[in-house]
Short mmCIF file of C-alpha atoms and ligand atoms in Angstrom, two decimals:
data_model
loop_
_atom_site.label_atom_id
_atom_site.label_comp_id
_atom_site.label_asym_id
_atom_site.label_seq_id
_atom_site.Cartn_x
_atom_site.Cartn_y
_atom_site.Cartn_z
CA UNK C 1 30.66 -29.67 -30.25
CA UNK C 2 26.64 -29.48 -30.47
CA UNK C 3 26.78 -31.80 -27.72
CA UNK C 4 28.79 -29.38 -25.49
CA UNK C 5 26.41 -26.16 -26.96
CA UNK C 6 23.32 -28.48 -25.77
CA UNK C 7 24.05 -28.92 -22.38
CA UNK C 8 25.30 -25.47 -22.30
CA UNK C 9 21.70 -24.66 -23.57
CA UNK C 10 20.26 -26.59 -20.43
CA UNK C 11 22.54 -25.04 -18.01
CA UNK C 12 21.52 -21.53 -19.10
CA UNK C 13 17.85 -22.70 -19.09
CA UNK C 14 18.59 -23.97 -15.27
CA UNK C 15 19.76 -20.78 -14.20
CA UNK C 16 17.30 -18.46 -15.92
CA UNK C 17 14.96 -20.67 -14.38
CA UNK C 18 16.78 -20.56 -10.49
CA UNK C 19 17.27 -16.51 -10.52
CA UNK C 20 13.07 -16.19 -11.45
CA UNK C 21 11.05 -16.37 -8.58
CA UNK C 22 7.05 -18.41 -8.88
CA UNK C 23 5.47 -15.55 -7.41
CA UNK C 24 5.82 -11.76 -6.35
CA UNK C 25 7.69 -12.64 -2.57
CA UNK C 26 6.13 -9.19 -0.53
CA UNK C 27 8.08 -8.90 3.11
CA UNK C 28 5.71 -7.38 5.82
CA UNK C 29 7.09 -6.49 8.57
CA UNK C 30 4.92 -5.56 11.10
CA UNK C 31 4.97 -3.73 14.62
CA UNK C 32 2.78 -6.24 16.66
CA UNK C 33 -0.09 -7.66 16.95
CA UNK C 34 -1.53 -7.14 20.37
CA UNK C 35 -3.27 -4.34 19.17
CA UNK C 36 -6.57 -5.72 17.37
CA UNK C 37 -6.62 -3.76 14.30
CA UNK C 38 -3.44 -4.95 13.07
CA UNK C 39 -4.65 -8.35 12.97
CA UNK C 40 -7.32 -7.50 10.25
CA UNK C 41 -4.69 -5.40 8.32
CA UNK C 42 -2.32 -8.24 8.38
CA UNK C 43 -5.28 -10.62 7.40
CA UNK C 44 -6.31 -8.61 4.43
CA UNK C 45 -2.65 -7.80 3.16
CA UNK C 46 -2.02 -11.37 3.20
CA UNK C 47 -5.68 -12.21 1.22
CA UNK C 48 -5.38 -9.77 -1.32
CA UNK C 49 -1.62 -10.34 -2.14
CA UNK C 50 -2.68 -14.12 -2.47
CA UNK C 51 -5.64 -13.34 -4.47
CA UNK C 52 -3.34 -11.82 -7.05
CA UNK C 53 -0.92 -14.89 -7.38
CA UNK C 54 1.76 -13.84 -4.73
CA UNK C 55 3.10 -14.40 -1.56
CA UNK C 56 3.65 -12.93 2.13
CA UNK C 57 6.13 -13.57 4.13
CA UNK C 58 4.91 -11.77 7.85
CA UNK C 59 7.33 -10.67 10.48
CA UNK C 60 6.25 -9.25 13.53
CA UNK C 61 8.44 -7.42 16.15
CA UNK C 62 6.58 -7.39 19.25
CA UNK C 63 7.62 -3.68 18.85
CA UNK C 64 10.82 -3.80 19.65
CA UNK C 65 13.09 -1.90 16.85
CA UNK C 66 16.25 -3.57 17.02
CA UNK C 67 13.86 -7.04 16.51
CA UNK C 68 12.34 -4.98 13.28
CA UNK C 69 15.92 -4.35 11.84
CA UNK C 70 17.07 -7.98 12.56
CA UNK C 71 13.90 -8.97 10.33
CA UNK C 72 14.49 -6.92 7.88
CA UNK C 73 17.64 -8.12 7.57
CA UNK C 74 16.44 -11.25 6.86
CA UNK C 75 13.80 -10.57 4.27
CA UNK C 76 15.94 -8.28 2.58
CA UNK C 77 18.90 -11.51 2.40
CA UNK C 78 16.25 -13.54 1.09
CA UNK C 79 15.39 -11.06 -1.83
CA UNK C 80 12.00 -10.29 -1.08
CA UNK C 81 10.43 -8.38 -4.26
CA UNK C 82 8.91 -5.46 -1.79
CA UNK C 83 8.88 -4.39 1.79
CA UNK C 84 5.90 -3.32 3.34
CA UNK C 85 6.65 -1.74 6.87
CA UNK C 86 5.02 -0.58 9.68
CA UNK C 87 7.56 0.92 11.77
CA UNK C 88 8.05 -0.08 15.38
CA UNK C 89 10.14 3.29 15.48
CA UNK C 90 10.65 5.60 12.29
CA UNK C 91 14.17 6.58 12.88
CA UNK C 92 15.14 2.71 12.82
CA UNK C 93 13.27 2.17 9.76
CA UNK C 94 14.49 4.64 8.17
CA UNK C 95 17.76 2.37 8.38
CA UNK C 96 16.09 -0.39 7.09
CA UNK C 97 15.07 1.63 4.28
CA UNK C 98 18.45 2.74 3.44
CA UNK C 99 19.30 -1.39 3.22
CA UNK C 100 16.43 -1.71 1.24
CA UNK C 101 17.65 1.11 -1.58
CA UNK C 102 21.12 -0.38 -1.45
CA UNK C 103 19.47 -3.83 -2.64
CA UNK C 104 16.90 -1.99 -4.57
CA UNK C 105 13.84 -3.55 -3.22
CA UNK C 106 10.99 -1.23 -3.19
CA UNK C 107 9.64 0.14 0.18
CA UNK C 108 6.00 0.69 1.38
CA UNK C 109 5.74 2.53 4.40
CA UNK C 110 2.55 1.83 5.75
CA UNK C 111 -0.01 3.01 8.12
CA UNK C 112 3.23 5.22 9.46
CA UNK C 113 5.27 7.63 7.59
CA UNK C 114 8.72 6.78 7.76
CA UNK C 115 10.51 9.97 7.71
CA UNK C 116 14.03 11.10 6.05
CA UNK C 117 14.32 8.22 3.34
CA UNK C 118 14.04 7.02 0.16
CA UNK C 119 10.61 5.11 0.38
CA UNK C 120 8.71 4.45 -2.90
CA UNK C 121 5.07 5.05 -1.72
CA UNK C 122 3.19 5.03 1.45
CA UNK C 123 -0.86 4.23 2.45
CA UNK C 124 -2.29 5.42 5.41
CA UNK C 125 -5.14 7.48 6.96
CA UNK C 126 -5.12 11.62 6.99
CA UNK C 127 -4.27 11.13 10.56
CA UNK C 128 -3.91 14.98 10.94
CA UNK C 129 -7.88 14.59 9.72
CA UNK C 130 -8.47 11.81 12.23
CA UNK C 131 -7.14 13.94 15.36
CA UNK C 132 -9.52 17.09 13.91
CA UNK C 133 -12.11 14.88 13.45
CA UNK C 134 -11.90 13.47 17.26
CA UNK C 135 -10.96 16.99 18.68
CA UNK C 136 -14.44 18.88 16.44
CA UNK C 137 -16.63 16.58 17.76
CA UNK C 138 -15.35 16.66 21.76
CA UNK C 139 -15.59 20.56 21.42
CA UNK C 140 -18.84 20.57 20.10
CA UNK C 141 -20.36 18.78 22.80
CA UNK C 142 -17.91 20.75 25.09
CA UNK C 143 -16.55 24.12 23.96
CA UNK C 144 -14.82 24.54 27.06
CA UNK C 145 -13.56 22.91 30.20
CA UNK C 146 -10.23 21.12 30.95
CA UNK C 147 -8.71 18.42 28.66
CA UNK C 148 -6.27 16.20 28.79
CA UNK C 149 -4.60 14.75 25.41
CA UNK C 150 -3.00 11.07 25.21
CA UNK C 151 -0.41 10.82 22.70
CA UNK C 152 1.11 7.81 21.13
CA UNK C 153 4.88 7.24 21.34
CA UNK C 154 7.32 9.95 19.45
CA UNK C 155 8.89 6.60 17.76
CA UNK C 156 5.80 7.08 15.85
CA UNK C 157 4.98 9.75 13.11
CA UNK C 158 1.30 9.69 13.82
CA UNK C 159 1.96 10.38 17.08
CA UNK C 160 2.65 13.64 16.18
CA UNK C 161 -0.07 14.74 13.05
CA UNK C 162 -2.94 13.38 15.45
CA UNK C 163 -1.44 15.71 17.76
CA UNK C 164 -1.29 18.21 15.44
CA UNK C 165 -4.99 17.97 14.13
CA UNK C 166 -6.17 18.47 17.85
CA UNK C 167 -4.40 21.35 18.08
CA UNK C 168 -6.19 22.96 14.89
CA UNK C 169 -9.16 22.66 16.40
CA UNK C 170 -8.39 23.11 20.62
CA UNK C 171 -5.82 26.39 19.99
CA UNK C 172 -8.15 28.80 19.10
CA UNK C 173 -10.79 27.78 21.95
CA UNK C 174 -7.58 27.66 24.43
CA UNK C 175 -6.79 31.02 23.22
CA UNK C 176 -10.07 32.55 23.74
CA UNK C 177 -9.59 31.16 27.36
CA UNK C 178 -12.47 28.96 27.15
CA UNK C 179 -10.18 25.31 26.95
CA UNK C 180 -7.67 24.63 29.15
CA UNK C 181 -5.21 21.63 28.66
CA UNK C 182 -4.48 20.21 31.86
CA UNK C 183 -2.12 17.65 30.87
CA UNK C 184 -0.89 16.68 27.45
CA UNK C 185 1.88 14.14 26.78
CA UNK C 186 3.23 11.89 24.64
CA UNK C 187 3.31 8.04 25.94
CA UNK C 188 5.82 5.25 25.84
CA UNK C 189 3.92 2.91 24.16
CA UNK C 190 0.15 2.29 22.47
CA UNK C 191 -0.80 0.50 25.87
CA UNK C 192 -3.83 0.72 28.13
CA UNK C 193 -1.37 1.15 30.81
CA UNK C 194 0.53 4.47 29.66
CA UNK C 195 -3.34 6.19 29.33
CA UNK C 196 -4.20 4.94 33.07
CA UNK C 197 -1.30 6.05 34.75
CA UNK C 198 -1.12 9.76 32.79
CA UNK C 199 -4.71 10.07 33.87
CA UNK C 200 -4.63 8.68 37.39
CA UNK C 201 -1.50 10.59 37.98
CA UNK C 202 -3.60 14.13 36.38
CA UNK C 203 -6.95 12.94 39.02
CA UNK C 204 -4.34 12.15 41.84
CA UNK C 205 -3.54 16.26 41.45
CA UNK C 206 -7.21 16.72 42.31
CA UNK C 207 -7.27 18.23 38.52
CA UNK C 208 -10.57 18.63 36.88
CA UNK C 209 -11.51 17.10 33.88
CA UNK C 210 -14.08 17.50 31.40
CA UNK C 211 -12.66 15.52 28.26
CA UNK C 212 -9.92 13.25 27.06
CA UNK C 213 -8.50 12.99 23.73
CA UNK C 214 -6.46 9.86 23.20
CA UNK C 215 -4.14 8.79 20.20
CA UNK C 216 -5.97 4.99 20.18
CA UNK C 217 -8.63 2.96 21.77
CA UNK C 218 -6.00 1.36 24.20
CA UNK C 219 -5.19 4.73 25.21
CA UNK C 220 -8.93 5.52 25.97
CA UNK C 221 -9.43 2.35 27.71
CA UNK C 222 -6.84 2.88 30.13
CA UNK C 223 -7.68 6.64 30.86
CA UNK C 224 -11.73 5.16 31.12
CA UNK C 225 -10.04 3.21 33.73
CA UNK C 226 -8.24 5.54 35.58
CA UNK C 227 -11.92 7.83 35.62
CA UNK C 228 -13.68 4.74 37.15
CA UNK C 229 -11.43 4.79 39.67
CA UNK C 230 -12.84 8.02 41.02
CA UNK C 231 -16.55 6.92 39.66
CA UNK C 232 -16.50 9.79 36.80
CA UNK C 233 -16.45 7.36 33.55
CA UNK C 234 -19.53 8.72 31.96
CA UNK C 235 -18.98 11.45 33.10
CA UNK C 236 -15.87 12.68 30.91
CA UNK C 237 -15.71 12.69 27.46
CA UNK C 238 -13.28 10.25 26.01
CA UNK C 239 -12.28 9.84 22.49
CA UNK C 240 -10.43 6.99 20.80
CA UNK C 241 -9.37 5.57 17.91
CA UNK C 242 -9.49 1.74 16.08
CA UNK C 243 -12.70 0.75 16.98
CA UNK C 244 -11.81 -1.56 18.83
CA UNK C 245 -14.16 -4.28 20.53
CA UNK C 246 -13.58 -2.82 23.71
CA UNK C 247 -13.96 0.66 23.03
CA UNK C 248 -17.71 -0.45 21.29
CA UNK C 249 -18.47 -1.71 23.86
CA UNK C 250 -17.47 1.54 26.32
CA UNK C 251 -19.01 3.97 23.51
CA UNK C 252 -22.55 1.68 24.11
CA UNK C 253 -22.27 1.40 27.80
CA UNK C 254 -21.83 5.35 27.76
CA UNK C 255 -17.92 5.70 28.94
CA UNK C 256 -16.44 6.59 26.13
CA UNK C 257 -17.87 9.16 23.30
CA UNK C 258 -16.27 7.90 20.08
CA UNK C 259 -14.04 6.09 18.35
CA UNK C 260 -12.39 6.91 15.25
CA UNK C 261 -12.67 3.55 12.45
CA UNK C 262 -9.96 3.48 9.97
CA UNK C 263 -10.79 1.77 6.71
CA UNK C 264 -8.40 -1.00 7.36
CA UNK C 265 -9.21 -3.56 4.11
CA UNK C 266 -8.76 -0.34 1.63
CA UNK C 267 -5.62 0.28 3.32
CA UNK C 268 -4.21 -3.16 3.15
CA UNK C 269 -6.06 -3.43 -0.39
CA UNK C 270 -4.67 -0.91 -1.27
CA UNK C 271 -0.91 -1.62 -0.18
CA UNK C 272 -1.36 -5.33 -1.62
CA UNK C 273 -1.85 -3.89 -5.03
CA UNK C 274 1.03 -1.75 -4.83
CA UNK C 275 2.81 -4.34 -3.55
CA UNK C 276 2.15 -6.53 -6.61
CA UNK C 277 2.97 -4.35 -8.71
CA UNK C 278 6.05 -2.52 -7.56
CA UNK C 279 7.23 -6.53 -7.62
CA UNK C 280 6.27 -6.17 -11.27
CA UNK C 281 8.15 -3.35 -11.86
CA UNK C 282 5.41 -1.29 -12.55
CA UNK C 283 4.52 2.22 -10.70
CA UNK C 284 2.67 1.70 -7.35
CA UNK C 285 -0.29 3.55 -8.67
CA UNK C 286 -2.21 4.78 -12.05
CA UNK C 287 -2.23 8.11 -9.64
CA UNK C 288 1.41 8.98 -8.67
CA UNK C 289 0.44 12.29 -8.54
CA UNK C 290 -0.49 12.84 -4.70
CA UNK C 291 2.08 13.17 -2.80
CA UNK C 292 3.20 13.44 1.14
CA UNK C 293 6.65 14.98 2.19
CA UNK C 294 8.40 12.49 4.32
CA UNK C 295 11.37 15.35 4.98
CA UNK C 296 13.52 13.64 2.00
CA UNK C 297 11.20 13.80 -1.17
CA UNK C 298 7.51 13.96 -1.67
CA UNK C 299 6.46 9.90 -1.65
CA UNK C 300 3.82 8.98 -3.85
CA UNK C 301 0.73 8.38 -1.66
CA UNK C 302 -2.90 7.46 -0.94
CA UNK C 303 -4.56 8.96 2.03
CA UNK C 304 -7.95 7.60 3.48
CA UNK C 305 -10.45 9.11 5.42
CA UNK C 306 -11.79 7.76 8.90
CA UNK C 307 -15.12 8.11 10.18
CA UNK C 308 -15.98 8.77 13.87
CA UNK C 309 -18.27 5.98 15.64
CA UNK C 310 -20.24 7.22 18.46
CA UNK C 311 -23.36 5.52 19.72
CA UNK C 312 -25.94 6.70 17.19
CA UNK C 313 -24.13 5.31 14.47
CA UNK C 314 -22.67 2.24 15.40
CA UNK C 315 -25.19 0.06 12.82
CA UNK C 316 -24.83 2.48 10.21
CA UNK C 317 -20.65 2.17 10.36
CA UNK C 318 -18.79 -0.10 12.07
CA UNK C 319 -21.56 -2.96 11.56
CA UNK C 320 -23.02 -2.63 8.83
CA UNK C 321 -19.79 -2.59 6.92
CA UNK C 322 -19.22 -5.78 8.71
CA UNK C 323 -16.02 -4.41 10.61
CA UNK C 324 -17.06 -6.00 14.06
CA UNK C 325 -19.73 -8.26 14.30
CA UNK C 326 -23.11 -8.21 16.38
CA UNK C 327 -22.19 -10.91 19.00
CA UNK C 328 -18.88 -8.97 19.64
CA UNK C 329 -20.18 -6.19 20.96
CA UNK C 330 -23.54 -7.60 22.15
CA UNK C 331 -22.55 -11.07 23.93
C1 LIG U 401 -0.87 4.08 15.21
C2 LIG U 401 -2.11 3.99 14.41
C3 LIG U 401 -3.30 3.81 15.28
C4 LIG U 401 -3.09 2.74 16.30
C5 LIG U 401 -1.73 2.77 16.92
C6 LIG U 401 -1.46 1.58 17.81
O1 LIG U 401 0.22 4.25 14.39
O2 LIG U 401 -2.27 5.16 13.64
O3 LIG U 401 -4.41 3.56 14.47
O4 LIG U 401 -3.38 1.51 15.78
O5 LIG U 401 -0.74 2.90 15.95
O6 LIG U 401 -1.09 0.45 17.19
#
């Protein structure tokens, strides 16, 4: 008999032992990668999740939804403690979300709202901010004129708030008749492409323009592209956003006007430590008490600002906080 209740003891020791994971397992499951930026919030996720004892496991879907989904699927049958997600198109995620509740594994929606769901928290930049931020400083080196605004894809939610923070600022100036949109669309993708052809096809009109506002860097560099073409870049205002390499470089040489730098470690610091301890079990945050409505409940959240880059203070942002280095923009 205590021989029998001993190795019973062992057996229940074996599988206590077998259902406890080491560490915290966070899934991240990413859009892509071709995009700079996301390879330093990927990089710091991964750092800061490590630094506090757990582990990543990254998947990235070369934006393609139905790729995103199958991942998910995957880290959600291997019983990840927490998704983190940054949605290759919201209304897909938002089914990924729902698999997610069923299982009970905490979401993060990150960098992008997902909408209509049952997320747990979600980190990201006032991008309505960001879009006012790029739209105030066009107008106030030109009040008026034509302009031409580059939106991301609809898949994604900050498509639309950047879209709606230009709009704050550029209605009231289009109503006194002093701005006139000459072409405003939302794109396919984040691409260089999608911002030279909307802009080549606008020049190809024989429009006039006298300022671009795109959703991201990519965006700008493609429209800076499509002005070269005609031998105007420098002579159009162009705003981005990521501050990106590229667009440094553009913002130096004169051909673009700014870029808008997202605070990319907080964010992924930021998510990491939710991350950790949602895994726990604990609250995502000492402050729960900011909130954003995702159309389904108001989400816990944190909110950063941005800063806009233009060529006076490149040193003073971007560098000096070590974001890009000298070489990269210099060499
Ligand atoms: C958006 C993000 C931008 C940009 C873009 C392309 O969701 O807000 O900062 O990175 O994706 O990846």
């Amino acid at each position: 008999m205590k021989q029998i209740s001993f190795v019973f003891q062992i057996l229940l020791v074996f599988l206590l032992l077998a259902g406890c994971k080491q560490k915290p397992e966070i899934g991240l499951l990413m859009d892509t990668i071709a995009r700079e930026r996301w390879v330093k919030d990927r990089d710091a996720f991964v750092e800061k999740v490590e630094e506090n004892k757990g582990t990543v496991i990254v998947k990235i879907a070369d934006s393609d939804p139905d790729v995103q989904f199958q991942q998910a699927l995957e880290l959600i049958n291997n019983d990840v403690d927490v998704l983190v997600i940054i949605p290759v198109d919201m209304v897909v995620a938002a089914g990924i979300v729902k698999m997610a509740n069923n299982r009970h594994i905490p979401v993060i929606s990150y960098d992008r709202l997902i909408r209509d769901c049952d997320i747990d928290f979600y980190v990201s930049t006032d991008n309505i901010k960001v879009g006012e931020d790029q739209a105030n400083f066009l107008t106030t080196v030109s009040p008026s004129g034509n302009y031409v605004l580059i939106g991301g894809p609809t898949s994604d939610n900050n498509s639309y708030q950047l879209y709606l923070g230009w709009m704050n600022v550029l209605q009231p100036l289009v109503d006194k008749g002093d701005i006139r949109i000459v072409g405003s669309k939302f794109v396919d993708h984040w691409d260089e492409e999608d911002g030279y052809d909307m802009v080549k096809g606008i020049l190809d009109k024989g429009e006039t323009v006298d300022a671009i506002i795109a959703g991201n860097d990519a965006l700008a560099g493609g429209a800076i592209k499509a002005l070269q073409e005609k031998d105007l870049a420098g002579k159009v205002l162009v705003a981005g956003q990521d501050a990106d390499i590229g667009a440094i470089r553009n913002i130096l040489l004169g051909t673009q006007t700014i870029t808008v730098y997202k605070p990319i470690e907080s964010l992924a610091y930021n998510a990491a430590d939710a991350a950790i301890k949602m895994a726990k079990g604990k609250k995502p945050s000492d402050n729960m008490s900011f909130t954003v409505n995702n159309g389904h409940r108001l989400v816990p959240a944190i909110l950063l600002d941005g800063q806009v880059v233009n060529k006076q203070n490149i040193r003073m942002t971007v560098l000096s906080e070590g974001f890009v280095a000298e070489q990269e923009i210099f060499e």
